[in-house]
Amino acid sequence: MDKGVLATALGSPAPFGQSQFAFMRGNAFEAKVKADGGAELLRLLYERLGGGAEAPAGDAAAPDLSAAGPEGRAARTALALREATAAGGWTLLDHPMLALEVAGSPAYLEPDAVVVHPDGRWTVVEIKSFPMIDASTDPSKVGAAARQAAVYVLALERVAAVTEGAEVGHRVLLVCPKDFSNLPTASVVDVRKQRAVTRRQLTRLTRVEDIAAALPEGTTFDPACPPEELDAAVAAVPPAYAPECLAACELAFHCRARSRAEGAVETLGRSVRGELGGLTTVAGVLAAAAGKEGDPADPTVAALRRAAALRAEALESAEALRAVTAGSAAVRHAGAGAPEGAAACR
């Protein structure tokens, strides 16, 4: 089921998406990086991650990865990776298809490129259209690219585990436009931390079969159903909303509305949720801060009450300052409007 169709049927369509101009610009830059058999891409990779191998020649292998369906493409990619590792040369895999198990079901992933080194190392290549200015890029965008690449690394590790002599590199190559030009440049990003976090998150996901088993009998997500029935079906699956969902999930606006209606603190962000410990609702947080609920010995409750006291003190000081300012203004206004003679008497 397409989540965008489901969100529209629920009355909460997601009005976002990449602009057509940005999409075309990204495609044009990627084509430039991969032109001439990926010569420029391989040059950048050799400069940053070449190691002791010989520089890739212009005739680096570029196997055909076409096959029927994502499952067929994933199998063809796995075969190409094994053949390239056994050959012991430079190989560029353009848009390979990788498979990764997510909550008990296969998810198919398509990185921009994967390069096989002569020593059997596999390197993920991410090509982005945001600029690298003075050898630095926007940290938030680099972080997002690192998290994306970490998923590809995990998927590659499944194939490498059954491929003799293969090793998946934990450093990926990020290729971006240099400064304000369209010339490609690159930097190396270590994704070990993102890989570890993603692996933990995947192990904690509830299996699709378990979610389906917990649903009421007869539950359907058919968009043709009446809105009330469809909303009840979606409500049967507990949401895990966070503001980050707005950038990636078509159902985010629907889940946000539900989260706000329930007063869940996740609406404020995962970091806030982590800081609040056992307090799970906004009403509970406010009650704890006001001293109406919560254990005073709880560090979170104590911090909330301290913050509430400081806020009250700041507001009181601001009010007193406003009163003094208003009084001074009134005196000046009265003095300016007094008769000239009265001013002379003073």
Short mmCIF file of C-alpha atoms in Angstrom, two decimals:
data_model
loop_
_atom_site.label_atom_id
_atom_site.label_comp_id
_atom_site.label_asym_id
_atom_site.label_seq_id
_atom_site.Cartn_x
_atom_site.Cartn_y
_atom_site.Cartn_z
CA MET A 1 0.00 0.00 0.00
CA ASP A 2 1.36 3.40 -1.00
CA LYS A 3 1.46 5.63 2.07
CA GLY A 4 0.86 8.73 -0.03
CA VAL A 5 -2.45 7.31 -1.31
CA LEU A 6 -3.39 6.29 2.22
CA ALA A 7 -2.56 9.74 3.61
CA THR A 8 -4.70 11.39 0.92
CA ALA A 9 -7.62 9.07 1.70
CA LEU A 10 -7.29 10.00 5.38
CA GLY A 11 -7.44 13.71 4.51
CA SER A 12 -3.83 14.43 5.52
CA PRO A 13 -1.82 14.53 2.28
CA ALA A 14 1.85 15.39 2.57
CA PRO A 15 2.42 18.59 0.56
CA PHE A 16 6.14 18.16 0.12
CA GLY A 17 8.62 16.68 -2.29
CA GLN A 18 11.76 17.57 -4.16
CA SER A 19 11.30 20.32 -6.73
CA GLN A 20 11.58 19.32 -10.36
CA PHE A 21 14.49 21.77 -10.79
CA ALA A 22 16.42 20.24 -7.89
CA PHE A 23 15.71 16.75 -9.21
CA MET A 24 16.99 17.63 -12.68
CA ARG A 25 20.06 19.38 -11.27
CA GLY A 26 20.91 16.35 -9.14
CA ASN A 27 20.56 13.98 -12.09
CA ALA A 28 22.72 16.22 -14.29
CA PHE A 29 25.48 16.39 -11.67
CA GLU A 30 25.43 12.62 -11.14
CA ALA A 31 25.68 12.07 -14.90
CA LYS A 32 28.70 14.39 -15.01
CA VAL A 33 30.42 12.51 -12.18
CA LYS A 34 29.85 9.15 -13.89
CA ALA A 35 30.70 10.28 -17.43
CA ASP A 36 33.41 8.45 -19.42
CA GLY A 37 32.90 5.22 -17.56
CA GLY A 38 33.14 6.92 -14.17
CA ALA A 39 36.71 8.11 -14.77
CA GLU A 40 36.31 11.23 -12.61
CA LEU A 41 34.56 9.30 -9.84
CA LEU A 42 37.31 6.69 -9.76
CA ARG A 43 39.97 9.41 -9.76
CA LEU A 44 38.39 11.07 -6.74
CA LEU A 45 38.04 7.75 -4.95
CA TYR A 46 41.66 6.78 -5.65
CA GLU A 47 42.90 10.12 -4.30
CA ARG A 48 40.98 9.71 -1.03
CA LEU A 49 40.80 5.93 -0.53
CA GLY A 50 43.15 4.37 -3.05
CA GLY A 51 45.50 2.83 -0.55
CA GLY A 52 48.48 1.00 -2.03
CA ALA A 53 46.69 -0.20 -5.18
CA GLU A 54 47.52 0.99 -8.66
CA ALA A 55 45.46 3.86 -10.01
CA PRO A 56 42.35 2.72 -11.90
CA ALA A 57 42.78 2.70 -15.64
CA GLY A 58 40.24 4.08 -18.07
CA ASP A 59 38.94 0.58 -18.78
CA ALA A 60 37.72 -0.19 -15.24
CA ALA A 61 35.04 -2.86 -15.30
CA ALA A 62 31.40 -1.70 -15.27
CA PRO A 63 29.15 -4.79 -15.28
CA ASP A 64 25.57 -4.72 -16.54
CA LEU A 65 23.24 -5.01 -13.52
CA SER A 66 19.93 -5.13 -15.34
CA ALA A 67 17.48 -7.88 -14.39
CA ALA A 68 13.76 -8.45 -13.92
CA GLY A 69 12.37 -6.85 -10.78
CA PRO A 70 14.18 -5.71 -7.62
CA GLU A 71 14.79 -9.27 -6.45
CA GLY A 72 16.42 -10.18 -9.75
CA ARG A 73 18.51 -7.00 -9.74
CA ALA A 74 19.67 -7.70 -6.17
CA ALA A 75 20.75 -11.21 -7.17
CA ARG A 76 22.55 -9.84 -10.26
CA THR A 77 24.33 -7.26 -8.09
CA ALA A 78 25.46 -9.91 -5.61
CA LEU A 79 26.88 -11.99 -8.47
CA ALA A 80 28.67 -8.95 -9.94
CA LEU A 81 30.22 -8.15 -6.56
CA ARG A 82 31.53 -11.69 -6.19
CA GLU A 83 32.91 -11.74 -9.74
CA ALA A 84 34.59 -8.33 -9.29
CA THR A 85 36.20 -9.40 -6.01
CA ALA A 86 37.55 -12.57 -7.59
CA ALA A 87 38.90 -10.63 -10.60
CA GLY A 88 41.08 -8.42 -8.39
CA GLY A 89 40.69 -5.16 -10.30
CA TRP A 90 38.81 -1.90 -10.12
CA THR A 91 35.08 -2.28 -10.77
CA LEU A 92 32.36 0.36 -10.74
CA LEU A 93 28.80 -0.77 -10.06
CA ASP A 94 26.39 1.94 -11.19
CA HIS A 95 23.13 1.96 -9.21
CA PRO A 96 23.40 -1.57 -7.82
CA MET A 97 20.40 -3.09 -6.06
CA LEU A 98 20.92 -4.31 -2.48
CA ALA A 99 18.58 -6.20 -0.17
CA LEU A 100 18.27 -5.73 3.57
CA GLU A 101 15.87 -7.40 5.97
CA VAL A 102 13.74 -4.85 7.81
CA ALA A 103 11.27 -6.13 10.42
CA GLY A 104 11.26 -9.55 8.79
CA SER A 105 10.61 -8.34 5.24
CA PRO A 106 13.12 -7.58 2.46
CA ALA A 107 13.76 -3.92 1.65
CA TYR A 108 15.51 -3.06 -1.60
CA LEU A 109 18.06 -0.26 -1.66
CA GLU A 110 19.80 1.49 -4.55
CA PRO A 111 23.00 3.41 -3.74
CA ASP A 112 24.44 5.77 -6.34
CA ALA A 113 27.48 3.54 -6.82
CA VAL A 114 29.67 0.89 -5.23
CA VAL A 115 33.35 0.54 -6.15
CA VAL A 116 35.24 -2.72 -5.74
CA HIS A 117 38.97 -2.22 -5.05
CA PRO A 118 41.70 -4.59 -6.28
CA ASP A 119 42.22 -5.79 -2.70
CA GLY A 120 38.57 -6.85 -2.37
CA ARG A 121 37.36 -3.81 -0.46
CA TRP A 122 33.91 -2.44 -1.33
CA THR A 123 33.26 1.30 -1.01
CA VAL A 124 29.88 3.00 -1.09
CA VAL A 125 29.71 6.23 -3.13
CA GLU A 126 27.07 8.86 -2.41
CA ILE A 127 26.61 11.67 -4.95
CA LYS A 128 24.81 14.76 -3.65
CA SER A 129 24.00 18.08 -5.32
CA PHE A 130 24.58 20.28 -2.26
CA PRO A 131 27.88 22.21 -2.53
CA MET A 132 31.15 21.62 -0.72
CA ILE A 133 32.44 25.12 -0.03
CA ASP A 134 36.06 25.51 1.03
CA ALA A 135 36.22 21.75 1.62
CA SER A 136 33.32 21.83 4.10
CA THR A 137 29.62 21.07 3.79
CA ASP A 138 26.44 21.57 5.79
CA PRO A 139 26.80 19.23 8.82
CA SER A 140 23.11 18.33 8.83
CA LYS A 141 23.22 17.30 5.17
CA VAL A 142 26.42 15.33 5.66
CA GLY A 143 24.81 13.59 8.65
CA ALA A 144 21.79 12.62 6.57
CA ALA A 145 24.04 11.28 3.81
CA ALA A 146 26.07 9.31 6.38
CA ARG A 147 22.94 7.69 7.80
CA GLN A 148 21.78 6.79 4.31
CA ALA A 149 25.17 5.33 3.40
CA ALA A 150 25.28 3.33 6.65
CA VAL A 151 22.19 1.42 5.55
CA TYR A 152 23.93 0.55 2.27
CA VAL A 153 26.98 -0.65 4.20
CA LEU A 154 24.81 -2.98 6.28
CA ALA A 155 23.20 -4.38 3.14
CA LEU A 156 26.60 -4.91 1.50
CA GLU A 157 27.88 -6.74 4.58
CA ARG A 158 25.27 -9.45 4.01
CA VAL A 159 26.76 -10.15 0.57
CA ALA A 160 30.35 -9.80 1.77
CA ALA A 161 29.74 -12.40 4.48
CA VAL A 162 29.36 -15.06 1.76
CA THR A 163 32.02 -13.68 -0.60
CA GLU A 164 35.59 -14.87 -0.16
CA GLY A 165 38.13 -12.05 0.15
CA ALA A 166 35.51 -9.31 0.39
CA GLU A 167 35.48 -6.51 2.96
CA VAL A 168 33.03 -3.61 3.19
CA GLY A 169 34.73 -0.28 3.92
CA HIS A 170 33.30 1.75 6.81
CA ARG A 171 34.45 4.94 5.09
CA VAL A 172 32.25 6.12 2.22
CA LEU A 173 32.99 8.63 -0.52
CA LEU A 174 30.74 11.70 -0.59
CA VAL A 175 30.87 13.51 -3.96
CA CYS A 176 29.49 17.07 -4.20
CA PRO A 177 29.87 20.15 -6.43
CA LYS A 178 32.95 22.19 -5.57
CA ASP A 179 32.19 25.66 -4.21
CA PHE A 180 29.67 27.31 -6.56
CA SER A 181 30.65 25.40 -9.69
CA ASN A 182 29.43 22.14 -11.17
CA LEU A 183 32.86 20.53 -10.84
CA PRO A 184 32.87 17.45 -8.60
CA THR A 185 34.94 17.18 -5.46
CA ALA A 186 34.84 14.58 -2.70
CA SER A 187 35.36 13.92 0.98
CA VAL A 188 35.53 10.76 3.06
CA VAL A 189 32.87 10.14 5.71
CA ASP A 190 33.31 7.53 8.43
CA VAL A 191 29.93 5.84 9.02
CA ARG A 192 30.83 3.40 11.81
CA LYS A 193 28.73 5.26 14.37
CA GLN A 194 25.71 5.54 12.04
CA ARG A 195 26.10 1.88 11.09
CA ALA A 196 26.04 0.79 14.74
CA VAL A 197 22.99 2.93 15.51
CA THR A 198 21.12 1.65 12.46
CA ARG A 199 21.94 -1.96 13.32
CA ARG A 200 20.54 -1.49 16.85
CA GLN A 201 17.41 0.16 15.48
CA LEU A 202 16.82 -2.67 13.03
CA THR A 203 17.08 -5.30 15.75
CA ARG A 204 14.45 -3.46 17.81
CA LEU A 205 11.88 -3.20 15.02
CA THR A 206 8.72 -5.21 15.46
CA ARG A 207 8.29 -7.82 12.74
CA VAL A 208 5.58 -7.18 10.17
CA GLU A 209 4.03 -10.56 10.98
CA ASP A 210 3.74 -9.61 14.66
CA ILE A 211 2.11 -6.28 13.79
CA ALA A 212 -0.37 -7.99 11.48
CA ALA A 213 -1.18 -10.64 14.09
CA ALA A 214 -2.09 -7.94 16.63
CA LEU A 215 -4.59 -6.24 14.30
CA PRO A 216 -8.32 -6.87 14.73
CA GLU A 217 -9.71 -9.49 12.38
CA GLY A 218 -10.88 -8.02 9.10
CA THR A 219 -8.68 -4.90 9.31
CA THR A 220 -8.08 -3.40 5.88
CA PHE A 221 -6.16 -0.38 4.61
CA ASP A 222 -8.10 -0.09 1.36
CA PRO A 223 -8.33 3.64 0.47
CA ALA A 224 -11.82 2.98 -0.88
CA CYS A 225 -13.08 2.29 2.64
CA PRO A 226 -15.15 4.93 4.46
CA PRO A 227 -12.86 7.49 6.19
CA GLU A 228 -14.01 6.41 9.66
CA GLU A 229 -13.18 2.76 8.99
CA LEU A 230 -9.83 3.64 7.41
CA ASP A 231 -8.91 5.91 10.32
CA ALA A 232 -9.74 3.14 12.80
CA ALA A 233 -7.57 0.70 10.85
CA VAL A 234 -4.58 3.08 10.89
CA ALA A 235 -5.17 3.80 14.59
CA ALA A 236 -4.82 0.07 15.29
CA VAL A 237 -1.09 0.37 14.45
CA PRO A 238 0.67 2.35 17.21
CA PRO A 239 2.49 5.35 15.67
CA ALA A 240 6.06 6.31 16.45
CA TYR A 241 5.89 9.93 15.34
CA ALA A 242 8.79 12.37 15.60
CA PRO A 243 9.33 15.70 13.76
CA GLU A 244 11.96 13.99 11.60
CA CYS A 245 9.15 11.96 10.00
CA LEU A 246 7.94 15.08 8.17
CA ALA A 247 10.90 14.86 5.80
CA ALA A 248 10.48 11.19 4.92
CA CYS A 249 6.99 9.77 5.47
CA GLU A 250 3.77 10.59 3.64
CA LEU A 251 1.72 9.68 6.73
CA ALA A 252 3.65 12.08 8.96
CA PHE A 253 0.95 14.78 9.04
CA HIS A 254 -1.71 12.25 10.04
CA CYS A 255 0.49 10.77 12.77
CA ARG A 256 1.42 14.26 14.00
CA ALA A 257 -2.25 15.16 14.42
CA ARG A 258 -2.81 11.98 16.44
CA SER A 259 0.31 12.58 18.52
CA ARG A 260 -0.76 16.14 19.30
CA ALA A 261 -4.27 15.02 20.21
CA GLU A 262 -2.81 12.53 22.67
CA GLY A 263 -0.40 15.13 24.06
CA ALA A 264 2.59 12.87 23.45
CA VAL A 265 5.99 14.43 24.16
CA GLU A 266 7.40 12.73 21.03
CA THR A 267 5.72 15.56 19.13
CA LEU A 268 8.48 17.84 20.45
CA GLY A 269 11.28 15.62 19.15
CA ARG A 270 13.18 12.47 20.12
CA SER A 271 15.83 14.42 22.01
CA VAL A 272 13.16 16.06 24.20
CA ARG A 273 11.55 12.66 24.75
CA GLY A 274 14.89 11.28 25.89
CA GLU A 275 15.40 14.11 28.38
CA LEU A 276 11.97 13.68 30.01
CA GLY A 277 12.46 10.12 31.22
CA GLY A 278 9.19 8.59 32.45
CA LEU A 279 7.08 11.64 31.60
CA THR A 280 5.26 10.72 28.39
CA THR A 281 2.63 13.46 27.97
CA VAL A 282 2.81 17.24 27.72
CA ALA A 283 0.11 17.52 30.43
CA GLY A 284 2.20 15.35 32.74
CA VAL A 285 5.28 17.50 32.11
CA LEU A 286 3.39 20.71 32.92
CA ALA A 287 1.88 19.16 36.04
CA ALA A 288 5.31 18.03 37.22
CA ALA A 289 6.77 21.49 36.58
CA ALA A 290 3.92 23.10 38.55
CA GLY A 291 4.49 20.78 41.51
CA LYS A 292 1.13 19.03 41.13
CA GLU A 293 2.51 15.64 40.15
CA GLY A 294 5.78 13.74 40.12
CA ASP A 295 8.37 12.64 42.64
CA PRO A 296 10.50 15.59 43.83
CA ALA A 297 13.44 13.19 44.13
CA ASP A 298 13.25 12.44 40.40
CA PRO A 299 16.04 14.47 38.70
CA THR A 300 13.78 15.19 35.70
CA VAL A 301 10.96 16.49 37.91
CA ALA A 302 13.42 18.55 39.96
CA ALA A 303 14.89 20.08 36.80
CA LEU A 304 11.42 20.93 35.48
CA ARG A 305 10.44 22.64 38.73
CA ARG A 306 13.69 24.56 38.81
CA ALA A 307 13.11 25.68 35.22
CA ALA A 308 9.53 26.71 36.07
CA ALA A 309 10.78 28.74 39.05
CA LEU A 310 13.40 30.49 36.92
CA ARG A 311 10.78 31.24 34.28
CA ALA A 312 8.42 32.72 36.87
CA GLU A 313 11.25 34.81 38.28
CA ALA A 314 12.20 36.07 34.83
CA LEU A 315 8.59 36.97 34.01
CA GLU A 316 8.23 38.80 37.35
CA SER A 317 11.41 40.78 36.71
CA ALA A 318 10.25 41.62 33.19
CA GLU A 319 6.88 42.82 34.50
CA ALA A 320 8.55 45.00 37.14
CA LEU A 321 10.86 46.45 34.47
CA ARG A 322 7.90 47.21 32.23
CA ALA A 323 6.15 48.99 35.12
CA VAL A 324 9.20 51.14 35.86
CA THR A 325 9.62 51.95 32.16
CA ALA A 326 5.95 52.86 31.83
CA GLY A 327 6.17 55.09 34.91
CA SER A 328 9.25 56.91 33.60
CA ALA A 329 7.57 57.45 30.25
CA ALA A 330 4.50 58.90 31.97
CA VAL A 331 6.63 61.36 33.96
CA ARG A 332 8.47 62.47 30.82
CA HIS A 333 5.19 62.88 28.99
CA ALA A 334 3.73 64.96 31.84
CA GLY A 335 6.82 67.16 31.95
CA ALA A 336 6.72 67.73 28.19
CA GLY A 337 3.08 68.76 28.35
CA ALA A 338 3.40 71.16 31.33
CA PRO A 339 2.90 74.96 30.79
CA GLU A 340 6.07 76.93 30.04
CA GLY A 341 5.69 78.93 33.23
CA ALA A 342 5.41 75.89 35.37
CA ALA A 343 8.58 74.54 33.91
CA ALA A 344 10.32 77.86 34.71
CA CYS A 345 9.14 77.69 38.35
CA ARG A 346 10.81 74.30 38.67
#
